[in-house]
CSV table of C-alpha atoms in Angstrom, one decimal:
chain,number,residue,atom,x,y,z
A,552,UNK,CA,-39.8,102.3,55.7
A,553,UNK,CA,-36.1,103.2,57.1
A,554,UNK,CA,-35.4,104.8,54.0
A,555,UNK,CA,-35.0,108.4,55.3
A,556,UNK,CA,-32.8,107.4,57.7
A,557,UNK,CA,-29.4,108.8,57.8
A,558,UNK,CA,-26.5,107.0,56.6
A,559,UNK,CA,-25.0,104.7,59.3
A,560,UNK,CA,-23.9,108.0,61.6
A,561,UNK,CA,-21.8,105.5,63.9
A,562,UNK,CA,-19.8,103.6,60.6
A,563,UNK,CA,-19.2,107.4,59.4
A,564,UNK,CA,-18.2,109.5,62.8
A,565,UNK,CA,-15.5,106.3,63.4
A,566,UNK,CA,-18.0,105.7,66.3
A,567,UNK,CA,-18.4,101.8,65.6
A,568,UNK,CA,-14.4,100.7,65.4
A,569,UNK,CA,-13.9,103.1,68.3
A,570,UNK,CA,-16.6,100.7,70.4
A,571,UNK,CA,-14.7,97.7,69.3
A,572,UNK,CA,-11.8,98.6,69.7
A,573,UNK,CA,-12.7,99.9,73.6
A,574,UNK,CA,-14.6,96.5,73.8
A,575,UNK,CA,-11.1,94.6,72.8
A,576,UNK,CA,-9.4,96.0,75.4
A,577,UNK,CA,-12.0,95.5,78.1
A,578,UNK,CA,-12.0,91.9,77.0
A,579,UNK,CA,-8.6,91.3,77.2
A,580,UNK,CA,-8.3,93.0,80.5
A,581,UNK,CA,-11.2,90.6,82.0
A,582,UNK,CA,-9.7,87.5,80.4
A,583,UNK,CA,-6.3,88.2,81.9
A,584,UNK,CA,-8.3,88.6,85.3
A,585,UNK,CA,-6.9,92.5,85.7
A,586,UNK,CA,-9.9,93.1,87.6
A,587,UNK,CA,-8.9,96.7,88.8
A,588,UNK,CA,-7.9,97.5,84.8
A,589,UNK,CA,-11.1,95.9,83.9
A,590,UNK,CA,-13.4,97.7,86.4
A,591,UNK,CA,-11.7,100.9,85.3
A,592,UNK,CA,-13.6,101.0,81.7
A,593,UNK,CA,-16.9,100.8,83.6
A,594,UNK,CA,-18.5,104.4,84.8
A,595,UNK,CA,-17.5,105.7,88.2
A,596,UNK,CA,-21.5,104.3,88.8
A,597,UNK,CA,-21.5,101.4,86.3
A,598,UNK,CA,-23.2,98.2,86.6
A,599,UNK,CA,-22.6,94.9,86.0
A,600,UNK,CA,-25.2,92.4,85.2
A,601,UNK,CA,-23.5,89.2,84.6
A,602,UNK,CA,-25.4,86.1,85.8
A,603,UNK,CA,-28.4,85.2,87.1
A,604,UNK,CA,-26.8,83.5,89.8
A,605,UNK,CA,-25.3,87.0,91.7
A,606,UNK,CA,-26.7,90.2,92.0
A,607,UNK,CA,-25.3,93.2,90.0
A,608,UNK,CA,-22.4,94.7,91.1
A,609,UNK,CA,-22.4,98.3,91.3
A,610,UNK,CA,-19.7,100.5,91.4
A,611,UNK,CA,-15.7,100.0,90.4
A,612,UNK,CA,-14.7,98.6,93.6
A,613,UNK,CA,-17.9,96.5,93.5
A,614,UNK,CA,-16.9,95.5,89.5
A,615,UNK,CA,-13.7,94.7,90.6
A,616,UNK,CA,-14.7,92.6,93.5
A,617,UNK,CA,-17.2,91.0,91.8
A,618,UNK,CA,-14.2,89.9,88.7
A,619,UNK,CA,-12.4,88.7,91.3
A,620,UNK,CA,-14.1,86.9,93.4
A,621,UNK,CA,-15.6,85.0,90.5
A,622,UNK,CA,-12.4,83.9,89.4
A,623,UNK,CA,-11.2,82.6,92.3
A,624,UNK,CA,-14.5,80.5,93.5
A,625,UNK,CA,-14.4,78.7,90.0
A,626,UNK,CA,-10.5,78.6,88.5
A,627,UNK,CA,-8.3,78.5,92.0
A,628,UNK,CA,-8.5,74.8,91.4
A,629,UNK,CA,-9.3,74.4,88.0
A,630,UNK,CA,-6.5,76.6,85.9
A,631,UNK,CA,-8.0,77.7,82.5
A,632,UNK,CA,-7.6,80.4,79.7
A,633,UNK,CA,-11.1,82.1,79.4
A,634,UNK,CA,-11.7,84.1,75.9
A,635,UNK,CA,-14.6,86.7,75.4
A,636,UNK,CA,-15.9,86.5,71.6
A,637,UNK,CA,-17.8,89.4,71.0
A,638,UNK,CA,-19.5,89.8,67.6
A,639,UNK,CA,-22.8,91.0,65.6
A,640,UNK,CA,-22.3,94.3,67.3
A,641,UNK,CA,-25.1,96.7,67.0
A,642,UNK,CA,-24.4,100.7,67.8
A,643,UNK,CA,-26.8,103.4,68.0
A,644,UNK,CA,-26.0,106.7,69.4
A,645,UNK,CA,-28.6,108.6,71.9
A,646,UNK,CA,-29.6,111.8,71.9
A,647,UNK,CA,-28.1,112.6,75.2
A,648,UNK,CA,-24.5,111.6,74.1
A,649,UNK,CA,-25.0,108.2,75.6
A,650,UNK,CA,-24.5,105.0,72.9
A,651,UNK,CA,-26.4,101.8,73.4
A,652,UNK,CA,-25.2,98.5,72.0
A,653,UNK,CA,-26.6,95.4,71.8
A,654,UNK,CA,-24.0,91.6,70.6
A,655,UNK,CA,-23.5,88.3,71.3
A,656,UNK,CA,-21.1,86.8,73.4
A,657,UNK,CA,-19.2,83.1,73.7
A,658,UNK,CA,-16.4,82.1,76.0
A,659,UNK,CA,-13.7,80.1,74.9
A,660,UNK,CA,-12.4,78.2,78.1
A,661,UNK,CA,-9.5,76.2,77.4
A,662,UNK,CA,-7.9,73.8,80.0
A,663,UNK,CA,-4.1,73.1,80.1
A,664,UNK,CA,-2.9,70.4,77.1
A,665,UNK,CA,-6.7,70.0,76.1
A,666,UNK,CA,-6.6,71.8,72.3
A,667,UNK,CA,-10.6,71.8,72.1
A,668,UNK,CA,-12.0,74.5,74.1
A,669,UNK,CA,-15.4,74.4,76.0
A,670,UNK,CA,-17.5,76.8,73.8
A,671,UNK,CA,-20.1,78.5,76.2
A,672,UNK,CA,-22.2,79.7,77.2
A,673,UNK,CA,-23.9,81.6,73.8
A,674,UNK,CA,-25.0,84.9,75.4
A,675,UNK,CA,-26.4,88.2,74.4
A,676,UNK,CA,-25.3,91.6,75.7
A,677,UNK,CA,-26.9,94.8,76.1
A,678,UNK,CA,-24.4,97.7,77.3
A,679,UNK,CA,-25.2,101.6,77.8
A,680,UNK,CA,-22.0,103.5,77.1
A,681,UNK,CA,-21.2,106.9,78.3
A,682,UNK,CA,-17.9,109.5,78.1
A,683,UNK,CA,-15.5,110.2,81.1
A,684,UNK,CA,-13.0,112.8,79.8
A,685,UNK,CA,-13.9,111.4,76.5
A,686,UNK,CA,-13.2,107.7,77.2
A,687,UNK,CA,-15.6,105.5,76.3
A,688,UNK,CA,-16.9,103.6,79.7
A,689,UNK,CA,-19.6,101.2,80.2
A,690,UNK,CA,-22.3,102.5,82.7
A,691,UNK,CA,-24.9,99.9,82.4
A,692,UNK,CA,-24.2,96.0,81.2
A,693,UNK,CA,-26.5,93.4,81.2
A,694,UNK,CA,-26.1,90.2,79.8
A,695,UNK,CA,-28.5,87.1,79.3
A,696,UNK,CA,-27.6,83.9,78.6
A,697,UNK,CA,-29.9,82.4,76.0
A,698,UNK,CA,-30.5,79.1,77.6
A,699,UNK,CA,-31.8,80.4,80.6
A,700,UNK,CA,-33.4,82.8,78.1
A,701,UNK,CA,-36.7,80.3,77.4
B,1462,UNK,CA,2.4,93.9,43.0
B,1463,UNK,CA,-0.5,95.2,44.8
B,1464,UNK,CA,1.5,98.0,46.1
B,1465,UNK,CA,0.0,100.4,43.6
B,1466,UNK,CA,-3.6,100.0,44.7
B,1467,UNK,CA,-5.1,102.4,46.9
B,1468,UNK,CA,-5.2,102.1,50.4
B,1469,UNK,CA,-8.2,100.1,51.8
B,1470,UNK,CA,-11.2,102.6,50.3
B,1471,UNK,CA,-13.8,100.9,52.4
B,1472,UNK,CA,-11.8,101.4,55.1
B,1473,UNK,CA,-11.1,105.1,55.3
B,1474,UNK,CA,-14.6,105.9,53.8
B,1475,UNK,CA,-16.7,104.5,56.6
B,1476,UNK,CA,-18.3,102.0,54.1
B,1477,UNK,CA,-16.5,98.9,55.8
B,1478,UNK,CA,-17.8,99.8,59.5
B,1479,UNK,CA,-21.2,100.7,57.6
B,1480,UNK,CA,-21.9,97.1,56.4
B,1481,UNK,CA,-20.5,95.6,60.0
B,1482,UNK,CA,-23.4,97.8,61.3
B,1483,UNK,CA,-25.6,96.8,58.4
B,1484,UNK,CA,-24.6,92.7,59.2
B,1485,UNK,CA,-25.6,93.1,62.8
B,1486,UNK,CA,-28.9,94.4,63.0
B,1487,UNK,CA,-30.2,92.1,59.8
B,1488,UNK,CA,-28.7,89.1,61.9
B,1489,UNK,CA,-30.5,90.5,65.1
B,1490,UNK,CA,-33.5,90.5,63.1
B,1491,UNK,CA,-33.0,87.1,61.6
B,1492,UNK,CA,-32.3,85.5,64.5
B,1493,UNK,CA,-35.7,87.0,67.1
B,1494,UNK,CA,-37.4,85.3,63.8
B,1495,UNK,CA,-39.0,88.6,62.6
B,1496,UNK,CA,-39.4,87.3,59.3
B,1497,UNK,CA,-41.0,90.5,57.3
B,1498,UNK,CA,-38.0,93.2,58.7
B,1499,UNK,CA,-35.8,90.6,58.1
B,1500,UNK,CA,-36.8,90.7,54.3
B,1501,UNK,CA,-37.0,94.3,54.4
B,1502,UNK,CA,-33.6,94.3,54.8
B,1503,UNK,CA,-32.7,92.9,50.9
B,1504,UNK,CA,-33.5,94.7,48.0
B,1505,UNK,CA,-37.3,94.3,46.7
B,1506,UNK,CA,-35.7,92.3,44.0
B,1507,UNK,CA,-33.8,90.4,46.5
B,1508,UNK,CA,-32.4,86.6,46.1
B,1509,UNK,CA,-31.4,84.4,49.3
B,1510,UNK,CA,-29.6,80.9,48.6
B,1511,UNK,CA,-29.0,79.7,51.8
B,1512,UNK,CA,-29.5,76.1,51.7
B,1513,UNK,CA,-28.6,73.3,49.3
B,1514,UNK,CA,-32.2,71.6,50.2
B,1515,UNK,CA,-34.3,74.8,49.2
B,1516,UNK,CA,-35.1,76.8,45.8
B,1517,UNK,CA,-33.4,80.4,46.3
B,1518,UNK,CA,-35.8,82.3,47.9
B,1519,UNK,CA,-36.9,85.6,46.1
B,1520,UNK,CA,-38.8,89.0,46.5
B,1521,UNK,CA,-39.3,90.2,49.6
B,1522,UNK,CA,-42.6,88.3,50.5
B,1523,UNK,CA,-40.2,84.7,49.2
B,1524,UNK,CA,-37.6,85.8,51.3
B,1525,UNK,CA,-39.8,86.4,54.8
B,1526,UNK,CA,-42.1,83.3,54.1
B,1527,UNK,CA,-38.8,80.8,53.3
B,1528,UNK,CA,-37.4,82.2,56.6
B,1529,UNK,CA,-40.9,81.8,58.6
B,1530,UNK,CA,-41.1,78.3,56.9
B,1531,UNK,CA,-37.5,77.1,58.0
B,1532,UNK,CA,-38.2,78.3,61.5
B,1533,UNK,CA,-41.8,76.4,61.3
B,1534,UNK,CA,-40.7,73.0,60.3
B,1535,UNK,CA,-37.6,72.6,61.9
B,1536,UNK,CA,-38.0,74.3,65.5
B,1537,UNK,CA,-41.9,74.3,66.5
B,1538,UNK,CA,-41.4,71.5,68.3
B,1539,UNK,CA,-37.6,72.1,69.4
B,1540,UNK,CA,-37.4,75.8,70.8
B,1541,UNK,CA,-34.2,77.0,69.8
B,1542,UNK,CA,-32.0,80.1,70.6
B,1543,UNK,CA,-30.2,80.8,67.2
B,1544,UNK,CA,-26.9,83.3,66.8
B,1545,UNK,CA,-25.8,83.7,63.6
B,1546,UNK,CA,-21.9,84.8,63.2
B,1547,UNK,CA,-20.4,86.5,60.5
B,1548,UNK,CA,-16.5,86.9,60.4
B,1549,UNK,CA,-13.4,87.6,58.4
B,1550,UNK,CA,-15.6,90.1,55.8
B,1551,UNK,CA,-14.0,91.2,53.3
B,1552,UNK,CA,-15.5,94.1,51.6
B,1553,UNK,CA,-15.1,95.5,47.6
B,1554,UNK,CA,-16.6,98.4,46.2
B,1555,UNK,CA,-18.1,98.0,42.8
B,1556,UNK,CA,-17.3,100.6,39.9
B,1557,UNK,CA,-21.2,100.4,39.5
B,1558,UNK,CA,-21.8,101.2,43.6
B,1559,UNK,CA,-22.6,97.9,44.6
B,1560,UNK,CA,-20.5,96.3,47.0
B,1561,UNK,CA,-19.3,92.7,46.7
B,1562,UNK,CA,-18.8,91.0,50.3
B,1563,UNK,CA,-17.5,87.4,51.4
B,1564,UNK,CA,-17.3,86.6,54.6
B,1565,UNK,CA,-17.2,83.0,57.1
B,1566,UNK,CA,-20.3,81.9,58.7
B,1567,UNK,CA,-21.3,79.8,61.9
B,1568,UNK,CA,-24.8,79.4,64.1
B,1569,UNK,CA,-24.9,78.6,67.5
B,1570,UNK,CA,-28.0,77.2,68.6
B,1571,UNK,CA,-29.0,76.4,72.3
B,1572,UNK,CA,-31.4,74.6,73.9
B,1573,UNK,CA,-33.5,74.9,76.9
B,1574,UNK,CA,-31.4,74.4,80.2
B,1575,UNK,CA,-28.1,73.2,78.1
B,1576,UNK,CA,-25.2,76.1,78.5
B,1577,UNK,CA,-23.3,74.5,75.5
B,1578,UNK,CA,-24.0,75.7,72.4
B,1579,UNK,CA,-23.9,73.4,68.9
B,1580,UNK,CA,-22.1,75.6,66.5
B,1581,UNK,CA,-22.3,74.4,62.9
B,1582,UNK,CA,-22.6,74.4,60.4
B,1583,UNK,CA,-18.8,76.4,58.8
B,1584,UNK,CA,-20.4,78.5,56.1
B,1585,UNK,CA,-19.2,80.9,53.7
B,1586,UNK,CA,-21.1,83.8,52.5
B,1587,UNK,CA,-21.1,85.8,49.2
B,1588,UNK,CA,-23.5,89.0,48.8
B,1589,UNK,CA,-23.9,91.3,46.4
B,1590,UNK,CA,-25.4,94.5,48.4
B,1591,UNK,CA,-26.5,97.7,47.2
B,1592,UNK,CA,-28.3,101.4,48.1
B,1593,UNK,CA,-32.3,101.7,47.9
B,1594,UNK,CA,-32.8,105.6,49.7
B,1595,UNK,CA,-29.3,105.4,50.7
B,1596,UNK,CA,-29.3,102.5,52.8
B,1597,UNK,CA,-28.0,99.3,52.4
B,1598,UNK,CA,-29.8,96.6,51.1
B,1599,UNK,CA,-28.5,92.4,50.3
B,1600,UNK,CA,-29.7,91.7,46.3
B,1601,UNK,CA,-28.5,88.6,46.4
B,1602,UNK,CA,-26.6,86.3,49.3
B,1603,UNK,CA,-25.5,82.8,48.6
B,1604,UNK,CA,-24.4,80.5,51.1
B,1605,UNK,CA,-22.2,77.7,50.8
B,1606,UNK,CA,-21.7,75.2,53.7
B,1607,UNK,CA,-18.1,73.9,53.8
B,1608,UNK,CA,-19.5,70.3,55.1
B,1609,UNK,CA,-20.9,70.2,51.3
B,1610,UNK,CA,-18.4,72.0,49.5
B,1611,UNK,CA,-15.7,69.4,48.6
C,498,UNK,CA,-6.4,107.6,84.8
C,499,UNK,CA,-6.5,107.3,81.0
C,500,UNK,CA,-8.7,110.1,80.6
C,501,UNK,CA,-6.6,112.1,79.4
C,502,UNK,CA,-5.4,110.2,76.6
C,503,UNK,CA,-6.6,110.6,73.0
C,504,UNK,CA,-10.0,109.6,71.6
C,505,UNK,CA,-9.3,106.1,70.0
C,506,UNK,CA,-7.3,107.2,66.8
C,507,UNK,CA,-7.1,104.0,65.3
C,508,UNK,CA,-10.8,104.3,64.8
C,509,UNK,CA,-11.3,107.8,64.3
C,510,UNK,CA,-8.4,107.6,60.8
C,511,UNK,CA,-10.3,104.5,59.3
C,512,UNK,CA,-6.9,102.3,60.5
C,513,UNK,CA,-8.9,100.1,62.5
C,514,UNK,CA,-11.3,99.0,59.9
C,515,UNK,CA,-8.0,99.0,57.8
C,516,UNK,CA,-6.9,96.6,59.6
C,517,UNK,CA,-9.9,94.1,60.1
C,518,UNK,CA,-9.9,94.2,56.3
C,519,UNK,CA,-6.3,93.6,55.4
C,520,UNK,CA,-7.1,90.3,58.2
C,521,UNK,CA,-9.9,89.1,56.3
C,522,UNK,CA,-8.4,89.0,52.8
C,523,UNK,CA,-4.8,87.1,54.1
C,524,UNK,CA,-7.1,84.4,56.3
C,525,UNK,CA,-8.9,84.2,53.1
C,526,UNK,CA,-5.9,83.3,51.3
C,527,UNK,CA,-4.6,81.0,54.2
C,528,UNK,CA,-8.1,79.2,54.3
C,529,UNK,CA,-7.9,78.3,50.5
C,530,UNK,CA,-4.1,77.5,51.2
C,531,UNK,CA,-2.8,80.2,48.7
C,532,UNK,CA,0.7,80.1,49.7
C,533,UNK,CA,2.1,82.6,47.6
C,534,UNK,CA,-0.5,85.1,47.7
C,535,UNK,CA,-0.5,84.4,51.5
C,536,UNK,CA,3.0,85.2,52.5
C,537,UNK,CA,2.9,88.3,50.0
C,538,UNK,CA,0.8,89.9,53.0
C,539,UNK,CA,3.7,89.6,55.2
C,540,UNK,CA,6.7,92.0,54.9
C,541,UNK,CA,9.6,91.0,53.1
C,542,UNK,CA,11.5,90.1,55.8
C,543,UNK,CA,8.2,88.8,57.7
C,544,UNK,CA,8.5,86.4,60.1
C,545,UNK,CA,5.4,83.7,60.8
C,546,UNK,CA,5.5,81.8,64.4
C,547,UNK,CA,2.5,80.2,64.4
C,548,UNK,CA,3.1,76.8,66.4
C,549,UNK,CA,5.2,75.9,68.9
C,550,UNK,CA,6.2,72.5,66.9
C,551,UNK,CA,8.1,74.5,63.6
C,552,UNK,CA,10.8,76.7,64.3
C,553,UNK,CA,9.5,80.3,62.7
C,554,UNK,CA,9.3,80.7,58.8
C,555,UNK,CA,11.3,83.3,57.7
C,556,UNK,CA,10.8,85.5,54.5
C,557,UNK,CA,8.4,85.0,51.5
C,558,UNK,CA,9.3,82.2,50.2
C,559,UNK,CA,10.0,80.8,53.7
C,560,UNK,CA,6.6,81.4,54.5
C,561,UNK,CA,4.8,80.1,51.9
C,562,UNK,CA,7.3,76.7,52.2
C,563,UNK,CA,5.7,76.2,55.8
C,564,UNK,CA,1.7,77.1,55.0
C,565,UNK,CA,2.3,74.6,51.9
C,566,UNK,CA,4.2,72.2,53.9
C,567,UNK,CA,2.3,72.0,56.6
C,568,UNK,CA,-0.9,71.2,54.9
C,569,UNK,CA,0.6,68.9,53.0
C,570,UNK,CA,1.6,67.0,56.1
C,571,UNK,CA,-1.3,67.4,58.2
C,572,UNK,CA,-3.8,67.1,55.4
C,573,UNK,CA,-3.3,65.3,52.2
C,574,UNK,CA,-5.0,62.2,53.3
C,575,UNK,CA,-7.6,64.2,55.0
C,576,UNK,CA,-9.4,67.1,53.2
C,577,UNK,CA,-10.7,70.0,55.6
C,578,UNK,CA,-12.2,73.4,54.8
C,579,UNK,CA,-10.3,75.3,57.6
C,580,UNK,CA,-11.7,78.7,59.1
C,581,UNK,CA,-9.7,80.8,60.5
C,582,UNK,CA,-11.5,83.5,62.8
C,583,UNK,CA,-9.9,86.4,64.2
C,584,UNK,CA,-12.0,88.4,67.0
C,585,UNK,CA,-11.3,91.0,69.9
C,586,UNK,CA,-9.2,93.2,67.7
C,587,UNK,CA,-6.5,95.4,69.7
C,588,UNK,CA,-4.5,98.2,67.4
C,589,UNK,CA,-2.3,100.4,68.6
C,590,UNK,CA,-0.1,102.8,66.3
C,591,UNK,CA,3.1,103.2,66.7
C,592,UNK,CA,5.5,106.5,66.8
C,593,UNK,CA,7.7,105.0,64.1
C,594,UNK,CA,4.8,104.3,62.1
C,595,UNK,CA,3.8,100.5,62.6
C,596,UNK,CA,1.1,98.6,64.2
C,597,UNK,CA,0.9,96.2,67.2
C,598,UNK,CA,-2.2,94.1,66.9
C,599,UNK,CA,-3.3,91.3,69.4
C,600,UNK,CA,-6.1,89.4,69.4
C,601,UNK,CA,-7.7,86.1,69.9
C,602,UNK,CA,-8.1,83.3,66.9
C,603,UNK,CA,-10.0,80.0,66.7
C,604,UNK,CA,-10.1,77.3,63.7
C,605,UNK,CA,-12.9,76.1,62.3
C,606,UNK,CA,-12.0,72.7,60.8
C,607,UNK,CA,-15.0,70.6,58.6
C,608,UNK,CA,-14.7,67.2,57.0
C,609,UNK,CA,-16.8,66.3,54.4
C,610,UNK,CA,-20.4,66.0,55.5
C,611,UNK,CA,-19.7,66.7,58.7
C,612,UNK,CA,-22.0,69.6,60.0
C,613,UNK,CA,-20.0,70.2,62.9
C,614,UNK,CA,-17.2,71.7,62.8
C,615,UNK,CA,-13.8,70.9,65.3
C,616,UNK,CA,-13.3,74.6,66.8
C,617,UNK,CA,-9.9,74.6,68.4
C,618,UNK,CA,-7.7,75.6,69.3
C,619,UNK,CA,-8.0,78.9,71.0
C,620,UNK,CA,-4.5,81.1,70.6
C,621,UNK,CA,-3.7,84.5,71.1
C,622,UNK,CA,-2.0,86.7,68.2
C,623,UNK,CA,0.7,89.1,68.6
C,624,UNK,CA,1.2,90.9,65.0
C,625,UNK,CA,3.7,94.0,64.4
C,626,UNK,CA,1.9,95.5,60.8
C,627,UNK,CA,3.8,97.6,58.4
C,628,UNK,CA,3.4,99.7,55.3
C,629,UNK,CA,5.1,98.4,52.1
C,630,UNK,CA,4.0,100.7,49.2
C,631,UNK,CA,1.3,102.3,51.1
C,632,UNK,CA,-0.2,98.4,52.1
C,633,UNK,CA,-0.1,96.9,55.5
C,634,UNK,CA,1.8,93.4,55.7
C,635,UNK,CA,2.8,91.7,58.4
C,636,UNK,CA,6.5,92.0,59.6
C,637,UNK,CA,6.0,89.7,62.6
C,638,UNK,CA,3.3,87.3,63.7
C,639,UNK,CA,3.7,85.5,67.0
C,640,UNK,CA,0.7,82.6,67.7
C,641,UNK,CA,0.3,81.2,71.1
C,642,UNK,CA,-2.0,78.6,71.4
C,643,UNK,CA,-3.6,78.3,74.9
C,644,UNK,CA,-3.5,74.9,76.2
C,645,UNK,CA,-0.1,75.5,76.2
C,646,UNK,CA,0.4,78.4,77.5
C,647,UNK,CA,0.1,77.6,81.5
C-alpha cells in the first residue's frame, strides 16, 4: 500500500503549521472585511472561486473588489460578525514548489445581542498555494458548498 | 509542578503536525464513504468503537464493512453530505512508540438544497495509534458521545 | 509588501504546534472543570477576562475561584458536557520572548440525551503566553464574545 511513502514531509519541513498559520491570518483579515490586506495573500494572478452565484474573481484588485462588494450587498443593512472555521486540513507539496490543500469550511455569523450564531454554510475548499518572496500566497481557490454539492 | 517536563516533544519533533495531517486525510476518506482506504488507514489489527448501538468493529475488512453498513442503513434513502471535525488534540508519545491521542468531535451533515448544516453529535475521541512501514496507523479509537456520557 | 519578512517562524521552530498543544490540554482541563489544574496553565500572576458580566480573575487561586464558581452558578441544576473549540490560530513571537495569540472560540454545550449540541457563542481570544520553567502559561486572556461586540 502507502507504506513506502515518506514520513509526513509537510508535519516534518514545518510546512503544515506554516499553512495554518498563513490561513489564520487570511481569515481574520477577510472576517474583519480588510479586503485590500486580504487580497494581498492571494498571487499577483490568484483566483477566487467563492460561490456559485458570481463568477471568479481574478486578480488582487478583482479579489478585493469582489470582498467588498460582497459585504456591502449583504451586511450594509444587516450588521454581523462573520467567522471562517477552517479545519481537517490536508497538505501535500508538488513537485514544482507549489502546495495543494484541500479542508472544510463553516461560517459563524453572529447578529448583534443574539448569542447563537447561524452555523453555515458546511463547505469544502480546495486551494493551490505558491511562494512570492517566500510568502506563502494563494493562486488558485475554489470552494464548494456541499449542499449545492448533490 | 510540571515545570520540570520537557517542552512539548510532539511539538518540536514534527509528530504533532504529523497526526493533524494523518486526521485529515482519514476523515477525507471517511467522509467521500470510501470504506476499504478508510480501513486501510488503522492497523490490520485495528478496533473502532464508535457507537453505543454497535459491537466495536474489528480487522480491517470489520472496520470497512461497519462503515459501508452505517452509511447503507442510515443514508440510502437520505443523501447526506457528512464533515467530520476533530479539535483540541492533544497528543502523548508512548515510551513504547505508540501515541496516545484525545481529542473533541462534531459532524455536520447537510442536506440537499438546505445551506444549514445539523452539527451533532459533541463527541470525544480516544485513540491509540501506531507505525506499520513508518506511517501512522489508528489500533484502536473509541468514541464517546457527550449526549450519553452522564 | 511583506515579502520581505521572515518565513513563518512560529512554524518552522515547532512553537506553533507548541502552542495548539498547550490549548488542547488547558480546554481539556476547563471542559472537565479542573479548576486547579486549569488555572495552573496561566502564569502566576495570570489574569482571565473571559465575560463581560465578572470583573477579571486575577491569580491562581483567583482563577480557579471563578471557573469553579461559575459553574456552580450556571450549572449545578443543569449538567452540560461543555466543548470548548479553539480554531484560526494566529501566533506571533515576541522580542522579549512572549506570545500574542488570537483566535476565534465557540462552545459546544450538550444535555443529557440531547444529540444536538447549543454552539454559541462565537468570541474572539486575545492571549499574551509566557514561559514559566521552560512551559507556556497564559499571563493574559482577553474573551470577547461577538454579539456584543457591535
Amino acid at each position: 500500500m502507502e507504506t513506502t511513502a515518506p514520513v509526513a514531509d509537510a508535519a516534518t519541513t514545518g510546512l503544515y503549521a506554516e499553512v495554518q498559520l498563513f490561513y489564520a491570518r487570511q481569515v481574520h483579515l477577510l472576517d474583519t472585511v480588510q479586503a485590500e490586506p486580504f487580497a494581498a495573500t492571494f498571487a499577483i494572478d490568484g483566483v477566487f472561486e467563492h460561490s456559485p452565484d458570481s463568477p471568479p474573481a481574478r486578480g488582487r484588485e478583482g479579489i478585493a473588489e469582489e470582498v467588498r462588494g460582497y459585504n456591502e450587498r449583504r451586511f450594509a443593512h444587516d450588521p454581523v460578525r462573520r467567522r471562517h472555521w477552517f479545519n481537517m486540513l490536508d497538505v501535500r507539496e508538488q513537485p514544482d514548489g507549489s502546495v495543494h490543500t484541500e479542508f472544510y469550511a463553516l461560517v459563524a455569523t453572529t447578529r448583534p445581542g443574539q448569542p447563537v450564531p447561524v452555523i453555515a454554510p458546511s463547505c469544502t475548499v480546495r486551494d493551490v498555494l505558491v511562494r512570492e518572496g517566500g510568502e506563502l500566497r494563494t493562486l488558485r481557490r475554489k470552494v464548494t458548498q456541499d449542499h449545492l454539492s448533490f
